[in-house]
Amino acid sequence: MQTTTGAGQEQRGHVLLIAGDTAIRRRAVQVEPSANLAALSMVPVPVLLASNVPADTTYLDGVKDQQALLMKLRSAAATPGPLLVYLSGRLTLARRDHQLYLALTHTTASTIRYTALPWEWLGTELRHRPAGLTTVLVDLAADKHAWPHLQEPGALATPPAAEVYGVITPPGYAGSNGVSTYTRAFVEQLRLTPARPTNARLHAQTVGSVALPPGALVLPHIPEINAPQTEPQHPRTNLLLLADDQQQEEPGEAMPGLAPAPGSSFLFQSSPPQPTALGPCPMPQSPVPPAPRPGRHDVDQQRQRTEPAAPVGAPHPVPVAASTPTAQHVPAVQQPVAAPQTDPRPYIHALAEQHRYPEAMQLAQLWEQHALTTYGVTSPQATQWTEIRADLAKMQGNWVLATHLWIAACRTRLAHQSPDAPQVIAAVKSAHYCWTQIGDPRQARGCGPELISLLRTLPTLDHRHLNVARQRLEILHNC
């Protein structure tokens, strides 16, 4: 990219590399900023900037003066050409003003506001930059004070005129010796790629080539930069559409939620057929309540509370029985039927696609109770409806419920399937993924032991799942 002024004079670019304080947790180095700057210094400046314009480079390693750093940042922001700002070190939070800071050398908890770089200053100095000429690259580790704050929406405000890429690792995670994982992979991608890719693609390739710590924040999220997704928004909605014996696990799938490979069976590739105004939803006919049995009291009571004796509202009429001319007089108690007349899953899927999750979840729960009563607690039919409810919870963003449901479904499958069955492996992978999305440390700690116990019972599963889960649970206990 050649950038020139209106008079034809070539503009200059700038590379500003800032090394903050070393991030250390329990004597383990998480991020070594000096090593990261040394690695980046080996990359030619035109490659870093993705531009051939003349450029200046400023290395700030071991800086102690907050105001001196501000002047360097302000000078770099005044550059008319392309600008790259690289930040590495420890991200902390001032308890008094609850603002994020990049800790500098000799920054302490009591001197943060006077000896560290406020994250807000970065946005202030770069906000007047021309669009498309500014890139901010970060390789940071958050301490135990900053990490909970980062879980709040909008906590890490980024300059609107700048592209911001990088990672922020959680506290308590021991990093690699020397150059950080992300920075090393970033440099390696620049070295291996013949033609310099765009910043977005370079970042996506970097993130995809390394094993980041569990729960690490990626800036921006991969879907925001149009990179290949590892977990689509509705990753296993085929459970809503396919029968249990039609589900196929791709042999090469490393994690749940990958896009279907060629030849994989998805009943609806784009959007499911939707009846007019969603049409009538097939409802399970109310079976005769069975006599209470040991261990089933809670299930029976829940079924009696949730299963209606009449249609659930106008949009979901009960289907007309073969011997009944109209649906106006439906008996309060009917004999159980062997199978529903119409598959309700396309209808439930349509509700979920319209974000009508409470209605979709209620219908799925009714059909689950019908399957429990008709076929048994450990039946494949009941297990499938548990997985459908787990999918709905995942689509709604209720990660805690989704994790519990996937764990329950996996344990039920283990009662009549081998530990290496594709459906068992897919269920436990989904449970693990949902658990990693739980942002609240207390809730995640509550689900962690149960998940790890389940992972231990699957010897054929990739051992990395168990290792990563153990590491994340340890990090959560240290938060």
Short mmCIF file of C-alpha atoms in Angstrom, two decimals:
data_model
loop_
_atom_site.label_atom_id
_atom_site.label_comp_id
_atom_site.label_asym_id
_atom_site.label_seq_id
_atom_site.Cartn_x
_atom_site.Cartn_y
_atom_site.Cartn_z
CA MET A 1 0.00 0.00 0.00
CA GLN A 2 1.50 3.30 -1.14
CA THR A 3 0.08 6.34 0.61
CA THR A 4 0.71 9.77 -0.87
CA THR A 5 -0.40 13.28 -0.13
CA GLY A 6 -2.39 15.42 -2.49
CA ALA A 7 0.82 16.99 -3.80
CA GLY A 8 2.24 13.58 -4.60
CA GLN A 9 4.66 13.55 -1.65
CA GLU A 10 4.99 10.12 -0.10
CA GLN A 11 3.82 9.87 3.49
CA ARG A 12 5.63 8.06 6.26
CA GLY A 13 4.38 5.18 8.35
CA HIS A 14 5.19 4.26 11.93
CA VAL A 15 5.59 1.10 14.01
CA LEU A 16 5.26 1.59 17.77
CA LEU A 17 6.19 -1.44 19.89
CA ILE A 18 5.38 -1.14 23.61
CA ALA A 19 6.51 -3.64 26.22
CA GLY A 20 4.74 -3.29 29.55
CA ASP A 21 5.35 -5.12 32.78
CA THR A 22 5.97 -8.87 32.73
CA ALA A 23 2.85 -10.83 33.64
CA ILE A 24 3.69 -13.28 36.42
CA ARG A 25 1.28 -15.50 38.34
CA ARG A 26 2.57 -17.67 41.18
CA ARG A 27 6.15 -17.43 39.88
CA ALA A 28 5.05 -18.58 36.42
CA VAL A 29 5.64 -16.15 33.55
CA GLN A 30 2.53 -15.65 31.44
CA VAL A 31 3.75 -12.96 29.05
CA GLU A 32 7.34 -11.79 28.57
CA PRO A 33 6.98 -8.47 26.67
CA SER A 34 10.71 -8.01 26.04
CA ALA A 35 10.92 -11.36 24.26
CA ASN A 36 7.89 -10.49 22.16
CA LEU A 37 9.39 -7.19 21.06
CA ALA A 38 12.63 -8.92 20.16
CA ALA A 39 10.72 -11.39 17.97
CA LEU A 40 8.82 -8.64 16.17
CA SER A 41 12.01 -6.66 15.60
CA MET A 42 13.20 -9.46 13.32
CA VAL A 43 10.28 -8.87 10.93
CA PRO A 44 10.90 -6.25 8.22
CA VAL A 45 8.92 -3.08 8.81
CA PRO A 46 7.18 -3.17 5.38
CA VAL A 47 5.89 -6.64 6.24
CA LEU A 48 4.59 -5.50 9.64
CA LEU A 49 2.87 -2.48 8.14
CA ALA A 50 1.70 -4.23 4.97
CA SER A 51 2.99 -1.13 3.18
CA ASN A 52 6.10 -0.07 1.29
CA VAL A 53 6.06 3.55 2.43
CA PRO A 54 9.07 4.77 4.40
CA ALA A 55 8.45 4.19 8.10
CA ASP A 56 9.90 4.89 11.52
CA THR A 57 10.09 2.33 14.31
CA THR A 58 9.93 3.06 18.04
CA TYR A 59 10.80 0.40 20.64
CA LEU A 60 9.64 1.09 24.18
CA ASP A 61 10.96 -1.66 26.43
CA GLY A 62 11.22 -1.12 30.15
CA VAL A 63 9.58 2.30 30.08
CA LYS A 64 8.68 3.67 33.52
CA ASP A 65 7.31 7.14 32.86
CA GLN A 66 3.61 7.29 32.07
CA GLN A 67 3.83 10.76 30.50
CA ALA A 68 6.84 9.85 28.37
CA LEU A 69 4.91 6.91 26.98
CA LEU A 70 1.94 9.17 26.27
CA MET A 71 4.14 11.52 24.25
CA LYS A 72 5.48 8.63 22.15
CA LEU A 73 1.94 7.42 21.53
CA ARG A 74 0.77 10.90 20.59
CA SER A 75 3.69 11.35 18.20
CA ALA A 76 2.99 8.02 16.53
CA ALA A 77 -0.73 8.87 16.21
CA ALA A 78 0.21 12.05 14.34
CA THR A 79 1.83 9.97 11.59
CA PRO A 80 -0.08 10.62 8.34
CA GLY A 81 0.67 7.18 6.93
CA PRO A 82 -0.05 3.64 8.12
CA LEU A 83 0.46 2.98 11.84
CA LEU A 84 0.94 -0.24 13.81
CA VAL A 85 0.79 -0.15 17.61
CA TYR A 86 1.83 -3.34 19.41
CA LEU A 87 1.13 -3.77 23.13
CA SER A 88 2.36 -6.63 25.27
CA GLY A 89 2.35 -7.11 29.02
CA ARG A 90 0.03 -7.25 32.01
CA LEU A 91 -3.46 -5.77 31.87
CA THR A 92 -4.68 -4.62 35.27
CA LEU A 93 -7.55 -2.69 36.84
CA ALA A 94 -7.41 0.35 39.11
CA ARG A 95 -9.68 -0.25 42.07
CA ARG A 96 -10.43 3.44 42.50
CA ASP A 97 -11.70 4.38 39.03
CA HIS A 98 -12.32 0.82 37.71
CA GLN A 99 -10.38 1.57 34.51
CA LEU A 100 -8.11 -0.82 32.63
CA TYR A 101 -4.38 -0.08 32.50
CA LEU A 102 -1.34 -1.58 30.82
CA ALA A 103 1.05 -2.01 33.73
CA LEU A 104 4.54 -0.63 33.18
CA THR A 105 7.79 -1.45 34.91
CA HIS A 106 7.52 -0.90 38.69
CA THR A 107 3.73 -0.48 38.53
CA THR A 108 2.13 -1.55 41.81
CA ALA A 109 -1.48 -1.81 42.98
CA SER A 110 -1.24 1.54 44.76
CA THR A 111 0.46 3.42 41.89
CA ILE A 112 -1.51 2.14 38.89
CA ARG A 113 -3.12 5.48 38.06
CA TYR A 114 0.25 7.25 37.93
CA THR A 115 2.67 4.64 36.59
CA ALA A 116 0.60 2.63 34.06
CA LEU A 117 -0.86 3.40 30.63
CA PRO A 118 -4.67 3.85 30.76
CA TRP A 119 -6.38 1.85 28.05
CA GLU A 120 -8.64 4.83 27.52
CA TRP A 121 -5.68 6.94 26.39
CA LEU A 122 -5.15 4.58 23.47
CA GLY A 123 -8.61 5.35 22.11
CA THR A 124 -8.26 9.05 22.81
CA GLU A 125 -5.02 9.41 20.87
CA LEU A 126 -6.10 7.26 17.93
CA ARG A 127 -9.68 8.44 17.50
CA HIS A 128 -8.79 11.10 14.90
CA ARG A 129 -6.74 8.75 12.75
CA PRO A 130 -7.93 8.19 9.15
CA ALA A 131 -9.94 5.02 8.73
CA GLY A 132 -8.06 2.02 7.36
CA LEU A 133 -4.55 3.21 8.31
CA THR A 134 -4.34 2.10 11.96
CA THR A 135 -3.78 -1.36 13.41
CA VAL A 136 -3.52 -2.21 17.10
CA LEU A 137 -2.05 -5.61 17.94
CA VAL A 138 -2.17 -6.88 21.54
CA ASP A 139 -0.68 -9.87 23.33
CA LEU A 140 -1.70 -9.36 26.94
CA ALA A 141 -2.36 -11.28 30.14
CA ALA A 142 -5.07 -10.02 32.47
CA ASP A 143 -4.51 -10.20 36.20
CA LYS A 144 -7.14 -11.35 38.70
CA HIS A 145 -8.48 -7.80 39.10
CA ALA A 146 -8.90 -7.07 35.38
CA TRP A 147 -10.24 -10.45 34.28
CA PRO A 148 -13.76 -10.20 35.83
CA HIS A 149 -14.07 -6.69 34.42
CA LEU A 150 -13.28 -7.97 30.92
CA GLN A 151 -16.30 -10.29 31.07
CA GLU A 152 -18.63 -7.28 31.07
CA PRO A 153 -19.96 -6.14 27.67
CA GLY A 154 -18.04 -3.21 26.25
CA ALA A 155 -15.40 -3.30 28.98
CA LEU A 156 -12.55 -3.20 26.47
CA ALA A 157 -13.46 -0.19 24.33
CA THR A 158 -11.46 -0.07 21.10
CA PRO A 159 -10.68 2.94 18.92
CA PRO A 160 -13.33 3.19 16.18
CA ALA A 161 -10.80 4.18 13.53
CA ALA A 162 -8.43 1.28 14.30
CA GLU A 163 -8.42 -2.43 13.59
CA VAL A 164 -7.72 -4.25 16.86
CA TYR A 165 -6.41 -7.82 16.86
CA GLY A 166 -4.81 -10.06 19.42
CA VAL A 167 -5.44 -12.14 22.52
CA ILE A 168 -5.82 -11.60 26.27
CA THR A 169 -5.08 -14.66 28.37
CA PRO A 170 -6.79 -15.25 31.72
CA PRO A 171 -4.95 -15.10 35.06
CA GLY A 172 -3.25 -18.18 36.44
CA TYR A 173 -2.30 -19.69 33.10
CA ALA A 174 1.40 -20.47 32.76
CA GLY A 175 2.65 -19.22 29.40
CA SER A 176 5.45 -20.52 27.24
CA ASN A 177 9.05 -19.66 27.95
CA GLY A 178 10.25 -16.66 25.97
CA VAL A 179 8.04 -15.43 23.14
CA SER A 180 4.29 -15.75 23.77
CA THR A 181 2.31 -18.32 21.83
CA TYR A 182 0.27 -15.77 19.87
CA THR A 183 3.20 -13.49 18.96
CA ARG A 184 5.36 -16.45 17.94
CA ALA A 185 2.61 -17.77 15.67
CA PHE A 186 2.00 -14.27 14.27
CA VAL A 187 5.66 -13.94 13.27
CA GLU A 188 5.67 -17.48 11.91
CA GLN A 189 2.65 -16.79 9.71
CA LEU A 190 4.38 -13.73 8.27
CA ARG A 191 7.46 -15.82 7.55
CA LEU A 192 5.61 -18.71 5.91
CA THR A 193 3.13 -16.72 3.81
CA PRO A 194 4.60 -15.70 0.44
CA ALA A 195 2.21 -12.78 -0.01
CA ARG A 196 1.36 -10.62 3.01
CA PRO A 197 -2.29 -11.42 3.89
CA THR A 198 -4.72 -8.83 5.20
CA ASN A 199 -4.59 -8.14 8.91
CA ALA A 200 -7.91 -9.92 9.46
CA ARG A 201 -6.81 -13.07 7.64
CA LEU A 202 -3.39 -13.00 9.26
CA HIS A 203 -5.02 -12.83 12.68
CA ALA A 204 -7.42 -15.66 11.83
CA GLN A 205 -4.56 -17.86 10.61
CA THR A 206 -2.59 -17.09 13.75
CA VAL A 207 -5.43 -17.95 16.12
CA GLY A 208 -6.25 -21.10 14.18
CA SER A 209 -2.68 -22.38 14.31
CA VAL A 210 -2.10 -22.26 18.07
CA ALA A 211 -3.62 -23.75 21.22
CA LEU A 212 -4.74 -20.72 23.18
CA PRO A 213 -5.39 -20.99 26.92
CA PRO A 214 -8.94 -22.01 27.83
CA GLY A 215 -11.19 -18.97 28.02
CA ALA A 216 -8.72 -16.61 26.34
CA LEU A 217 -10.28 -13.50 24.84
CA VAL A 218 -9.72 -13.16 21.10
CA LEU A 219 -9.94 -9.65 19.65
CA PRO A 220 -12.02 -9.51 17.61
CA HIS A 221 -14.05 -12.74 17.68
CA ILE A 222 -13.48 -14.88 14.62
CA PRO A 223 -17.04 -14.43 13.23
CA GLU A 224 -16.46 -10.67 13.22
CA ILE A 225 -13.66 -10.97 10.68
CA ASN A 226 -15.39 -13.42 8.33
CA ALA A 227 -12.92 -16.22 9.03
CA PRO A 228 -13.93 -19.89 8.99
CA GLN A 229 -15.97 -20.59 12.12
CA THR A 230 -15.20 -23.49 14.44
CA GLU A 231 -18.57 -23.24 16.18
CA PRO A 232 -21.52 -21.87 14.15
CA GLN A 233 -24.28 -19.96 15.85
CA HIS A 234 -26.59 -23.00 15.81
CA PRO A 235 -24.02 -25.81 15.56
CA ARG A 236 -26.13 -28.93 16.04
CA THR A 237 -29.59 -27.92 14.89
CA ASN A 238 -29.68 -31.11 12.83
CA LEU A 239 -30.78 -32.78 16.07
CA LEU A 240 -34.00 -30.82 15.65
CA LEU A 241 -34.44 -32.15 12.13
CA LEU A 242 -32.99 -35.65 11.91
CA ALA A 243 -34.09 -38.87 13.51
CA ASP A 244 -31.70 -40.41 16.02
CA ASP A 245 -30.61 -43.16 13.68
CA GLN A 246 -29.90 -40.62 10.88
CA GLN A 247 -27.34 -38.58 12.81
CA GLN A 248 -23.81 -39.13 11.56
CA GLU A 249 -20.62 -37.93 13.20
CA GLU A 250 -17.96 -36.99 10.68
CA PRO A 251 -14.86 -39.12 11.40
CA GLY A 252 -12.52 -36.19 10.90
CA GLU A 253 -14.41 -33.76 13.13
CA ALA A 254 -12.09 -32.49 15.87
CA MET A 255 -14.61 -30.45 17.80
CA PRO A 256 -18.42 -30.30 17.68
CA GLY A 257 -20.09 -27.76 15.47
CA LEU A 258 -17.93 -27.92 12.35
CA ALA A 259 -19.76 -27.22 9.12
CA PRO A 260 -21.08 -30.41 7.52
CA ALA A 261 -18.61 -32.09 5.23
CA PRO A 262 -19.64 -32.99 1.69
CA GLY A 263 -22.06 -35.87 1.82
CA SER A 264 -23.12 -35.31 5.43
CA SER A 265 -26.85 -35.55 6.01
CA PHE A 266 -28.55 -32.30 6.93
CA LEU A 267 -32.25 -32.45 6.20
CA PHE A 268 -32.50 -28.70 5.55
CA GLN A 269 -29.30 -27.07 4.29
CA SER A 270 -30.61 -23.50 4.30
CA SER A 271 -33.91 -23.03 6.08
CA PRO A 272 -36.53 -25.60 7.10
CA PRO A 273 -39.95 -25.56 5.50
CA GLN A 274 -42.21 -23.45 7.67
CA PRO A 275 -46.02 -23.72 7.63
CA THR A 276 -48.00 -20.55 7.06
CA ALA A 277 -47.87 -18.48 10.27
CA LEU A 278 -46.02 -21.51 11.67
CA GLY A 279 -49.22 -23.51 11.21
CA PRO A 280 -50.42 -26.10 13.72
CA CYS A 281 -47.78 -27.73 15.84
CA PRO A 282 -48.10 -31.50 16.38
CA MET A 283 -48.54 -32.14 20.10
CA PRO A 284 -48.12 -35.37 22.01
CA GLN A 285 -51.38 -36.86 23.19
CA SER A 286 -51.63 -37.06 26.96
CA PRO A 287 -51.03 -40.61 28.15
CA VAL A 288 -52.60 -42.09 31.22
CA PRO A 289 -50.39 -41.12 34.15
CA PRO A 290 -48.52 -44.20 35.34
CA ALA A 291 -48.52 -45.21 38.97
CA PRO A 292 -45.62 -43.70 40.91
CA ARG A 293 -42.57 -45.92 41.05
CA PRO A 294 -39.38 -45.66 43.12
CA GLY A 295 -37.08 -43.09 41.55
CA ARG A 296 -39.74 -41.72 39.19
CA HIS A 297 -41.75 -39.54 41.59
CA ASP A 298 -40.05 -36.30 40.53
CA VAL A 299 -40.35 -37.12 36.84
CA ASP A 300 -44.06 -37.92 37.14
CA GLN A 301 -44.79 -34.77 39.09
CA GLN A 302 -42.91 -32.63 36.58
CA ARG A 303 -44.79 -34.29 33.71
CA GLN A 304 -48.12 -33.61 35.38
CA ARG A 305 -47.21 -29.95 35.90
CA THR A 306 -45.90 -29.30 32.40
CA GLU A 307 -48.09 -31.49 30.18
CA PRO A 308 -51.41 -29.75 29.39
CA ALA A 309 -54.67 -31.63 29.07
CA ALA A 310 -55.83 -29.13 26.43
CA PRO A 311 -54.09 -27.36 23.52
CA VAL A 312 -51.30 -24.93 24.47
CA GLY A 313 -52.64 -21.65 23.12
CA ALA A 314 -54.03 -20.87 19.72
CA PRO A 315 -50.76 -21.17 17.70
CA HIS A 316 -50.21 -24.79 18.85
CA PRO A 317 -53.46 -26.75 18.42
CA VAL A 318 -53.57 -30.44 19.25
CA PRO A 319 -53.63 -32.54 16.06
CA VAL A 320 -56.97 -34.11 15.19
CA ALA A 321 -57.16 -37.81 15.99
CA ALA A 322 -58.18 -40.19 13.22
CA SER A 323 -61.54 -41.00 14.82
CA THR A 324 -62.33 -37.44 15.91
CA PRO A 325 -64.05 -35.15 13.37
CA THR A 326 -62.95 -31.90 15.06
CA ALA A 327 -60.37 -30.75 17.59
CA GLN A 328 -62.85 -28.83 19.69
CA HIS A 329 -63.61 -31.67 22.12
CA VAL A 330 -60.37 -33.31 23.12
CA PRO A 331 -60.62 -35.74 26.02
CA ALA A 332 -58.70 -34.67 29.09
CA VAL A 333 -57.04 -38.08 29.27
CA GLN A 334 -56.26 -40.13 26.18
CA GLN A 335 -54.59 -43.42 25.50
CA PRO A 336 -50.90 -43.18 24.57
CA VAL A 337 -49.99 -43.39 20.95
CA ALA A 338 -47.08 -45.36 19.61
CA ALA A 339 -45.67 -42.46 17.58
CA PRO A 340 -46.70 -38.92 16.67
CA GLN A 341 -48.55 -38.45 13.44
CA THR A 342 -46.35 -35.51 12.36
CA ASP A 343 -42.73 -34.72 13.11
CA PRO A 344 -42.70 -31.66 15.42
CA ARG A 345 -39.02 -30.87 14.97
CA PRO A 346 -39.30 -28.63 11.88
CA TYR A 347 -41.87 -26.56 13.74
CA ILE A 348 -39.67 -26.26 16.83
CA HIS A 349 -36.73 -25.38 14.61
CA ALA A 350 -38.79 -22.61 12.99
CA LEU A 351 -39.64 -21.20 16.42
CA ALA A 352 -35.97 -21.20 17.37
CA GLU A 353 -34.99 -19.49 14.13
CA GLN A 354 -37.45 -16.72 15.02
CA HIS A 355 -35.84 -16.48 18.50
CA ARG A 356 -39.03 -17.69 20.17
CA TYR A 357 -36.97 -19.83 22.49
CA PRO A 358 -39.40 -20.14 25.44
CA GLU A 359 -42.10 -21.56 23.17
CA ALA A 360 -39.64 -23.89 21.43
CA MET A 361 -38.25 -25.08 24.76
CA GLN A 362 -41.73 -25.69 26.19
CA LEU A 363 -42.77 -27.80 23.20
CA ALA A 364 -39.52 -29.77 23.30
CA GLN A 365 -40.02 -30.44 27.00
CA LEU A 366 -43.54 -31.71 26.36
CA TRP A 367 -42.30 -34.12 23.72
CA GLU A 368 -39.44 -35.19 26.01
CA GLN A 369 -41.93 -36.04 28.77
CA HIS A 370 -44.04 -37.93 26.23
CA ALA A 371 -40.96 -39.96 25.20
CA LEU A 372 -40.02 -40.59 28.82
CA THR A 373 -43.47 -41.96 29.59
CA THR A 374 -43.92 -43.90 26.36
CA TYR A 375 -40.45 -45.37 25.78
CA GLY A 376 -38.59 -45.09 29.09
CA VAL A 377 -36.00 -42.89 30.75
CA THR A 378 -32.98 -44.38 28.98
CA SER A 379 -34.67 -44.79 25.59
CA PRO A 380 -33.04 -43.29 22.48
CA GLN A 381 -36.23 -41.29 21.85
CA ALA A 382 -36.07 -39.59 25.26
CA THR A 383 -32.32 -39.01 24.92
CA GLN A 384 -32.79 -37.33 21.57
CA TRP A 385 -35.27 -34.87 23.03
CA THR A 386 -32.85 -34.10 25.85
CA GLU A 387 -30.26 -33.25 23.19
CA ILE A 388 -32.79 -31.09 21.35
CA ARG A 389 -33.41 -29.14 24.56
CA ALA A 390 -29.63 -28.80 24.95
CA ASP A 391 -29.39 -27.40 21.44
CA LEU A 392 -32.16 -24.90 22.15
CA ALA A 393 -30.42 -23.79 25.35
CA LYS A 394 -27.20 -23.35 23.37
CA MET A 395 -28.96 -21.30 20.70
CA GLN A 396 -30.49 -19.13 23.41
CA GLY A 397 -27.09 -18.60 25.05
CA ASN A 398 -28.04 -20.46 28.24
CA TRP A 399 -24.69 -22.18 28.46
CA VAL A 400 -25.15 -23.55 31.98
CA LEU A 401 -28.37 -25.37 31.10
CA ALA A 402 -26.90 -26.56 27.81
CA THR A 403 -23.87 -28.01 29.60
CA HIS A 404 -26.01 -29.89 32.13
CA LEU A 405 -28.32 -31.26 29.44
CA TRP A 406 -25.47 -32.45 27.21
CA ILE A 407 -23.83 -34.16 30.18
CA ALA A 408 -27.12 -35.85 31.07
CA ALA A 409 -27.65 -36.95 27.47
CA CYS A 410 -24.14 -38.37 27.25
CA ARG A 411 -24.52 -40.34 30.48
CA THR A 412 -27.86 -41.73 29.28
CA ARG A 413 -26.29 -42.83 26.01
CA LEU A 414 -23.49 -44.56 27.90
CA ALA A 415 -26.15 -46.75 29.53
CA HIS A 416 -26.79 -48.51 26.22
CA GLN A 417 -23.95 -47.43 23.90
CA SER A 418 -20.22 -47.97 23.92
CA PRO A 419 -17.91 -45.13 25.05
CA ASP A 420 -16.55 -44.75 21.51
CA ALA A 421 -19.97 -44.45 19.84
CA PRO A 422 -20.14 -41.35 17.60
CA GLN A 423 -23.24 -40.02 19.39
CA VAL A 424 -21.52 -40.34 22.79
CA ILE A 425 -18.41 -38.52 21.57
CA ALA A 426 -20.50 -35.78 19.93
CA ALA A 427 -22.50 -35.26 23.13
CA VAL A 428 -19.47 -34.91 25.39
CA LYS A 429 -17.76 -32.56 22.93
CA SER A 430 -20.86 -30.38 22.89
CA ALA A 431 -20.94 -30.39 26.69
CA HIS A 432 -17.28 -29.35 26.79
CA TYR A 433 -17.82 -26.55 24.29
CA CYS A 434 -20.82 -25.16 26.16
CA TRP A 435 -18.87 -25.25 29.41
CA THR A 436 -16.08 -23.15 27.89
CA GLN A 437 -18.65 -20.48 27.00
CA ILE A 438 -19.85 -19.98 30.60
CA GLY A 439 -18.56 -16.54 31.58
CA ASP A 440 -19.44 -16.59 35.27
CA PRO A 441 -16.56 -18.28 37.17
CA ARG A 442 -18.85 -19.53 39.95
CA GLN A 443 -21.25 -21.21 37.53
CA ALA A 444 -18.39 -22.66 35.49
CA ARG A 445 -16.80 -24.08 38.64
CA GLY A 446 -20.10 -25.74 39.47
CA CYS A 447 -20.25 -27.60 36.14
CA GLY A 448 -16.54 -28.38 35.85
CA PRO A 449 -16.17 -31.42 38.15
CA GLU A 450 -19.14 -33.22 36.59
CA LEU A 451 -17.77 -32.63 33.09
CA ILE A 452 -14.27 -33.79 34.03
CA SER A 453 -15.73 -36.91 35.65
CA LEU A 454 -17.53 -37.67 32.40
CA LEU A 455 -14.43 -37.05 30.28
CA ARG A 456 -12.50 -39.58 32.37
CA THR A 457 -14.96 -42.32 31.42
CA LEU A 458 -14.21 -41.97 27.69
CA PRO A 459 -10.79 -43.51 27.01
CA THR A 460 -11.03 -43.14 23.22
CA LEU A 461 -11.69 -39.38 23.36
CA ASP A 462 -8.82 -37.07 22.44
CA HIS A 463 -6.90 -36.63 25.70
CA ARG A 464 -6.57 -32.90 25.04
CA HIS A 465 -10.21 -32.42 26.03
CA LEU A 466 -9.52 -33.69 29.55
CA ASN A 467 -6.26 -31.73 29.85
CA VAL A 468 -7.84 -28.47 28.71
CA ALA A 469 -10.82 -28.95 31.02
CA ARG A 470 -8.53 -29.57 34.00
CA GLN A 471 -6.47 -26.49 33.19
CA ARG A 472 -9.55 -24.29 32.90
CA LEU A 473 -11.01 -25.56 36.17
CA GLU A 474 -7.70 -24.80 37.89
CA ILE A 475 -7.75 -21.29 36.42
CA LEU A 476 -11.33 -20.81 37.62
CA HIS A 477 -10.37 -21.80 41.15
CA ASN A 478 -7.57 -19.21 41.06
CA CYS A 479 -9.85 -16.38 39.89
#
